Amino acid sequence: MLMSNSGTVVAENAPPAESRRRRITLPPLGVQVLIALVVGALLGVAAPAFSDELKIVGDGFIRLIKMTIVPLIFPLIVVSVARMESAKTVGRMATKALLYFEIVTTVILAFTLFAAFVSGIGKGANLGSVDPADTEGIGRSVDLKNLFLHIIPENVFASAGEGELLSILFFAVFLGMALTKIGDKAKPVVAVFDAVADAMFQMITWIIKLTPLAVVAFVAYNTAHYGWDLVVKLAVFVLVFYAAVLVVLVVLFPLIAVVFRVPYVRMLRAVGDLLFLSFVTRSSEVVLAPLIERLDKFGVDRKVSSFTLPLGYSFNADGATMYEGLAVVFLAHAYGVELTVPRLITTLLVLMLLTKGIAGVPSASIVVLFSAGATIGLPAEGIAILLAVDFVVDMARTGLNVTGNSLAALVIAKSEGRFTDRTKAADPVAEKVEV
């Protein structure tokens, strides 16, 4: 205790008067996003001209996120591979992940094609005419040979500049494996990459705080620019897609969790706000860094999540796979193209190939949809019509992609013995309910 000049007794370690003032506490990020969602929708209706100009705010936010993706992904992959016991461990984990991705996406695709065919979605739809400008440049297919060669970078710095994720992953894995072979000489390099990754996490933490502002801009722009007339016209397609997404979330994913004995429901609780954030912003990149951290706190070894999640972004697009399958059948029915069993099987095989590793291709969904549609004679004009409601569908598509990749990281970690459920001790119900 100290005596002040005025004779007042003051605690020796008393904080300054400013720090004793009540601080303004913001609601959780999820609540802020919900408020922003409402504000954006109201703004889009009340001031469409102003809202149409807000796209620059949303685009700026996405650019901030993308600015950190390559500097984050590259060191994370290098460090996670370099710290593994051997190249055999890397190969085993990659094999497990790719096999899991192929099986799950194929099951989702088969389910989607079957459900869409049986329901007859698109039959009798009057899609009307389209502006030829909307389909300009859409008539191109995927060259699988070039796509394969594109994975191997000619210039890794050019690939980094273009944000080509597959090429970056390829080089990062090779570099990480090389570092495992040079022993102690690799330690300073690994330490630098580790520090860079931590710095990127900190940058993204700052950027994420701008999310509510970006959500206002996104929602206001979409509401003002697209309106809801065409959404209502294609409401059946949108509703069926959302219903299919719900089936995967509440039936297929829980079944996978039961098979692999992983806590799916508790994982959703741990990352639920990030899933909602990806849903609203329609961007998987926005939540990549915080998702790795959240899964780490949940009990997934960061070596696994840092390796599996970026790989899943290219090879495990569950939502995109479902969308492509549903869109092909919808357009076939709408344009009167007969879907025979051979045509359905052909569509299944084409989509199985094209939806893998194409995430880095510009306008990937357009390219895949056109290529698959061309195999059964679909006109390109219909694709432009569906793109008009893509902003609605893309929210669920992105949310499902992120959920599927989170589950994949959990499954691979469990299979590698690198998952420790840190929520069991805090949740008495968890002892009884595994899923």
Tab-separated table of N, CA and C in Angstrom, residues 88-164:
chain	number	residue	atom	x	y	z
A	88	LYS	N	7.957	-42.591	-45.748
A	88	LYS	CA	6.918	-43.624	-45.762
A	88	LYS	C	5.662	-43.131	-45.057
A	89	THR	N	5.836	-42.359	-43.972
A	89	THR	CA	4.687	-41.805	-43.253
A	89	THR	C	3.913	-40.837	-44.138
A	90	VAL	N	4.650	-39.990	-44.865
A	90	VAL	CA	4.012	-39.034	-45.772
A	90	VAL	C	3.227	-39.771	-46.844
A	91	GLY	N	3.865	-40.776	-47.446
A	91	GLY	CA	3.203	-41.538	-48.496
A	91	GLY	C	1.977	-42.268	-47.994
A	92	ARG	N	2.081	-42.841	-46.795
A	92	ARG	CA	0.943	-43.565	-46.232
A	92	ARG	C	-0.230	-42.632	-45.971
A	93	MET	N	0.054	-41.469	-45.410
A	93	MET	CA	-1.018	-40.528	-45.094
A	93	MET	C	-1.650	-39.968	-46.373
A	94	ALA	N	-0.819	-39.672	-47.367
A	94	ALA	CA	-1.343	-39.174	-48.634
A	94	ALA	C	-2.209	-40.223	-49.316
A	95	THR	N	-1.780	-41.480	-49.275
A	95	THR	CA	-2.555	-42.562	-49.882
A	95	THR	C	-3.900	-42.718	-49.193
A	96	LYS	N	-3.881	-42.692	-47.859
A	96	LYS	CA	-5.135	-42.796	-47.103
A	96	LYS	C	-6.072	-41.653	-47.455
A	97	ALA	N	-5.523	-40.444	-47.491
A	97	ALA	CA	-6.354	-39.265	-47.754
A	97	ALA	C	-6.974	-39.327	-49.144
A	98	LEU	N	-6.157	-39.628	-50.159
A	98	LEU	CA	-6.665	-39.664	-51.529
A	98	LEU	C	-7.686	-40.779	-51.724
A	99	LEU	N	-7.439	-41.943	-51.106
A	99	LEU	CA	-8.398	-43.048	-51.194
A	99	LEU	C	-9.716	-42.672	-50.526
A	100	TYR	N	-9.616	-42.047	-49.370
A	100	TYR	CA	-10.822	-41.596	-48.657
A	100	TYR	C	-11.582	-40.574	-49.511
A	101	PHE	N	-10.870	-39.595	-50.060
A	101	PHE	CA	-11.515	-38.564	-50.884
A	101	PHE	C	-12.257	-39.196	-52.066
A	102	GLU	N	-11.609	-40.142	-52.731
A	102	GLU	CA	-12.206	-40.757	-53.929
A	102	GLU	C	-13.471	-41.532	-53.573
A	103	ILE	N	-13.415	-42.300	-52.506
A	103	ILE	CA	-14.576	-43.106	-52.108
A	103	ILE	C	-15.744	-42.216	-51.708
A	104	VAL	N	-15.489	-41.229	-50.863
A	104	VAL	CA	-16.572	-40.380	-50.356
A	104	VAL	C	-17.202	-39.554	-51.477
A	105	THR	N	-16.367	-38.931	-52.314
A	105	THR	CA	-16.930	-38.101	-53.387
A	105	THR	C	-17.678	-38.957	-54.411
A	106	THR	N	-17.210	-40.174	-54.657
A	106	THR	CA	-17.915	-41.056	-55.587
A	106	THR	C	-19.271	-41.467	-55.032
A	107	VAL	N	-19.333	-41.783	-53.747
A	107	VAL	CA	-20.616	-42.125	-53.110
A	107	VAL	C	-21.578	-40.943	-53.194
A	108	ILE	N	-21.071	-39.743	-52.897
A	108	ILE	CA	-21.911	-38.539	-52.962
A	108	ILE	C	-22.411	-38.306	-54.390
A	109	LEU	N	-21.521	-38.479	-55.354
A	109	LEU	CA	-21.893	-38.265	-56.750
A	109	LEU	C	-22.941	-39.282	-57.208
A	110	ALA	N	-22.738	-40.558	-56.862
A	110	ALA	CA	-23.702	-41.597	-57.246
A	110	ALA	C	-25.064	-41.331	-56.606
A	111	PHE	N	-25.057	-40.956	-55.338
A	111	PHE	CA	-26.311	-40.636	-54.645
A	111	PHE	C	-27.021	-39.456	-55.317
A	112	THR	N	-26.263	-38.439	-55.681
A	112	THR	CA	-26.847	-37.245	-56.301
A	112	THR	C	-27.467	-37.572	-57.658
A	113	LEU	N	-26.717	-38.290	-58.501
A	113	LEU	CA	-27.231	-38.646	-59.820
A	113	LEU	C	-28.490	-39.504	-59.711
A	114	PHE	N	-28.479	-40.460	-58.792
A	114	PHE	CA	-29.647	-41.340	-58.616
A	114	PHE	C	-30.859	-40.544	-58.133
A	115	ALA	N	-30.653	-39.704	-57.095
A	115	ALA	CA	-31.764	-38.921	-56.540
A	115	ALA	C	-32.321	-37.944	-57.575
A	116	ALA	N	-31.426	-37.308	-58.335
A	116	ALA	CA	-31.875	-36.344	-59.345
A	116	ALA	C	-32.628	-37.042	-60.469
A	117	PHE	N	-32.147	-38.213	-60.880
A	117	PHE	CA	-32.800	-38.951	-61.957
A	117	PHE	C	-34.178	-39.445	-61.530
A	118	VAL	N	-34.269	-40.010	-60.334
A	118	VAL	CA	-35.547	-40.550	-59.839
A	118	VAL	C	-36.559	-39.435	-59.612
A	119	SER	N	-36.119	-38.299	-59.084
A	119	SER	CA	-37.046	-37.200	-58.793
A	119	SER	C	-37.496	-36.473	-60.056
A	120	GLY	N	-36.736	-36.648	-61.148
A	120	GLY	CA	-37.103	-35.971	-62.391
A	120	GLY	C	-36.905	-34.475	-62.334
A	121	ILE	N	-35.964	-34.012	-61.525
A	121	ILE	CA	-35.738	-32.584	-61.364
A	121	ILE	C	-35.403	-31.935	-62.709
A	122	GLY	N	-36.059	-30.829	-63.000
A	122	GLY	CA	-35.826	-30.101	-64.238
A	122	GLY	C	-36.841	-30.376	-65.323
A	123	LYS	N	-37.618	-31.452	-65.192
A	123	LYS	CA	-38.606	-31.763	-66.222
A	123	LYS	C	-39.698	-30.693	-66.253
A	124	GLY	N	-39.985	-30.187	-67.436
A	124	GLY	CA	-41.004	-29.156	-67.583
A	124	GLY	C	-40.524	-27.765	-67.244
A	125	ALA	N	-39.243	-27.610	-66.902
A	125	ALA	CA	-38.725	-26.276	-66.562
A	125	ALA	C	-38.635	-25.420	-67.814
A	126	ASN	N	-39.123	-24.216	-67.739
A	126	ASN	CA	-39.033	-23.275	-68.857
A	126	ASN	C	-37.936	-22.268	-68.529
A	127	LEU	N	-36.726	-22.548	-68.990
A	127	LEU	CA	-35.592	-21.710	-68.624
A	127	LEU	C	-35.504	-20.443	-69.459
A	128	GLY	N	-36.259	-20.380	-70.554
A	128	GLY	CA	-36.251	-19.164	-71.366
A	128	GLY	C	-34.962	-19.039	-72.162
A	129	SER	N	-34.699	-17.831	-72.621
A	129	SER	CA	-33.522	-17.578	-73.444
A	129	SER	C	-32.424	-16.946	-72.603
A	130	VAL	N	-31.218	-16.964	-73.143
A	130	VAL	CA	-30.080	-16.375	-72.430
A	130	VAL	C	-29.341	-15.428	-73.358
A	131	ASP	N	-28.620	-14.529	-72.755
A	131	ASP	CA	-27.786	-13.605	-73.511
A	131	ASP	C	-26.542	-14.353	-73.986
A	132	PRO	N	-26.251	-14.362	-75.286
A	132	PRO	CA	-25.058	-15.077	-75.784
A	132	PRO	C	-23.774	-14.625	-75.106
A	133	ALA	N	-23.738	-13.373	-74.659
A	133	ALA	CA	-22.527	-12.869	-73.987
A	133	ALA	C	-22.255	-13.630	-72.698
A	134	ASP	N	-23.339	-14.149	-72.086
A	134	ASP	CA	-23.161	-14.884	-70.830
A	134	ASP	C	-22.419	-16.194	-71.029
A	135	THR	N	-22.448	-16.712	-72.250
A	135	THR	CA	-21.794	-17.999	-72.506
A	135	THR	C	-20.471	-17.842	-73.244
A	136	GLU	N	-20.024	-16.615	-73.414
A	136	GLU	CA	-18.780	-16.378	-74.140
A	136	GLU	C	-17.603	-16.998	-73.394
A	137	GLY	N	-16.858	-17.815	-74.100
A	137	GLY	CA	-15.693	-18.449	-73.499
A	137	GLY	C	-16.010	-19.661	-72.662
A	138	ILE	N	-17.278	-20.076	-72.649
A	138	ILE	CA	-17.645	-21.202	-71.788
A	138	ILE	C	-17.421	-22.544	-72.477
A	139	GLY	N	-17.341	-22.500	-73.805
A	139	GLY	CA	-17.236	-23.745	-74.555
A	139	GLY	C	-15.837	-24.294	-74.606
A	140	ARG	N	-15.297	-24.668	-73.486
A	140	ARG	CA	-13.979	-25.280	-73.455
A	140	ARG	C	-14.015	-26.465	-72.519
A	141	SER	N	-13.237	-27.440	-72.817
A	141	SER	CA	-13.240	-28.661	-72.023
A	141	SER	C	-11.929	-28.769	-71.250
A	142	VAL	N	-11.854	-29.806	-70.419
A	142	VAL	CA	-10.668	-30.008	-69.599
A	142	VAL	C	-9.724	-30.975	-70.291
A	143	ASP	N	-8.480	-30.582	-70.457
A	143	ASP	CA	-7.452	-31.452	-71.010
A	143	ASP	C	-6.760	-32.144	-69.834
A	144	LEU	N	-7.073	-33.418	-69.634
A	144	LEU	CA	-6.573	-34.127	-68.461
A	144	LEU	C	-5.050	-34.269	-68.483
A	145	LYS	N	-4.462	-34.393	-69.686
A	145	LYS	CA	-3.001	-34.508	-69.759
A	145	LYS	C	-2.335	-33.222	-69.273
A	146	ASN	N	-2.839	-32.099	-69.774
A	146	ASN	CA	-2.280	-30.812	-69.348
A	146	ASN	C	-2.531	-30.562	-67.873
A	147	LEU	N	-3.702	-31.009	-67.393
A	147	LEU	CA	-4.021	-30.836	-65.973
A	147	LEU	C	-3.028	-31.599	-65.106
A	148	PHE	N	-2.668	-32.810	-65.536
A	148	PHE	CA	-1.686	-33.600	-64.789
A	148	PHE	C	-0.319	-32.922	-64.790
A	149	LEU	N	0.126	-32.468	-65.981
A	149	LEU	CA	1.426	-31.803	-66.066
A	149	LEU	C	1.436	-30.485	-65.299
A	150	HIS	N	0.253	-29.866	-65.198
A	150	HIS	CA	0.139	-28.576	-64.513
A	150	HIS	C	0.455	-28.710	-63.017
A	151	ILE	N	0.322	-29.929	-62.496
A	151	ILE	CA	0.615	-30.166	-61.078
A	151	ILE	C	2.099	-29.958	-60.797
A	152	ILE	N	2.948	-30.290	-61.788
A	152	ILE	CA	4.396	-30.160	-61.621
A	152	ILE	C	4.805	-28.764	-62.076
A	153	PRO	N	5.266	-27.923	-61.175
A	153	PRO	CA	5.557	-26.527	-61.561
A	153	PRO	C	6.848	-26.406	-62.361
A	154	GLU	N	6.793	-25.652	-63.453
A	154	GLU	CA	8.019	-25.318	-64.185
A	154	GLU	C	8.826	-24.289	-63.402
A	155	ASN	N	8.117	-23.375	-62.773
A	155	ASN	CA	8.734	-22.327	-61.963
A	155	ASN	C	7.899	-22.174	-60.702
A	156	VAL	N	8.434	-22.604	-59.578
A	156	VAL	CA	7.650	-22.615	-58.349
A	156	VAL	C	7.259	-21.214	-57.913
A	157	PHE	N	8.091	-20.225	-58.245
A	157	PHE	CA	7.769	-18.849	-57.868
A	157	PHE	C	6.610	-18.315	-58.708
A	158	ALA	N	6.593	-18.701	-59.997
A	158	ALA	CA	5.477	-18.306	-60.846
A	158	ALA	C	4.191	-18.967	-60.366
A	159	SER	N	4.272	-20.242	-59.964
A	159	SER	CA	3.094	-20.944	-59.442
A	159	SER	C	2.588	-20.289	-58.168
A	160	ALA	N	3.524	-19.861	-57.313
A	160	ALA	CA	3.138	-19.175	-56.080
A	160	ALA	C	2.459	-17.852	-56.401
A	161	GLY	N	2.990	-17.146	-57.408
A	161	GLY	CA	2.393	-15.870	-57.799
A	161	GLY	C	1.001	-16.021	-58.356
A	162	GLU	N	0.749	-17.149	-59.034
A	162	GLU	CA	-0.569	-17.408	-59.605
A	162	GLU	C	-1.501	-18.089	-58.609
A	163	GLY	N	-0.983	-18.459	-57.434
A	163	GLY	CA	-1.806	-19.128	-56.427
A	163	GLY	C	-2.236	-20.520	-56.841
A	164	GLU	N	-1.385	-21.236	-57.599
A	164	GLU	CA	-1.709	-22.574	-58.083
A	164	GLU	C	-1.446	-23.576	-56.958
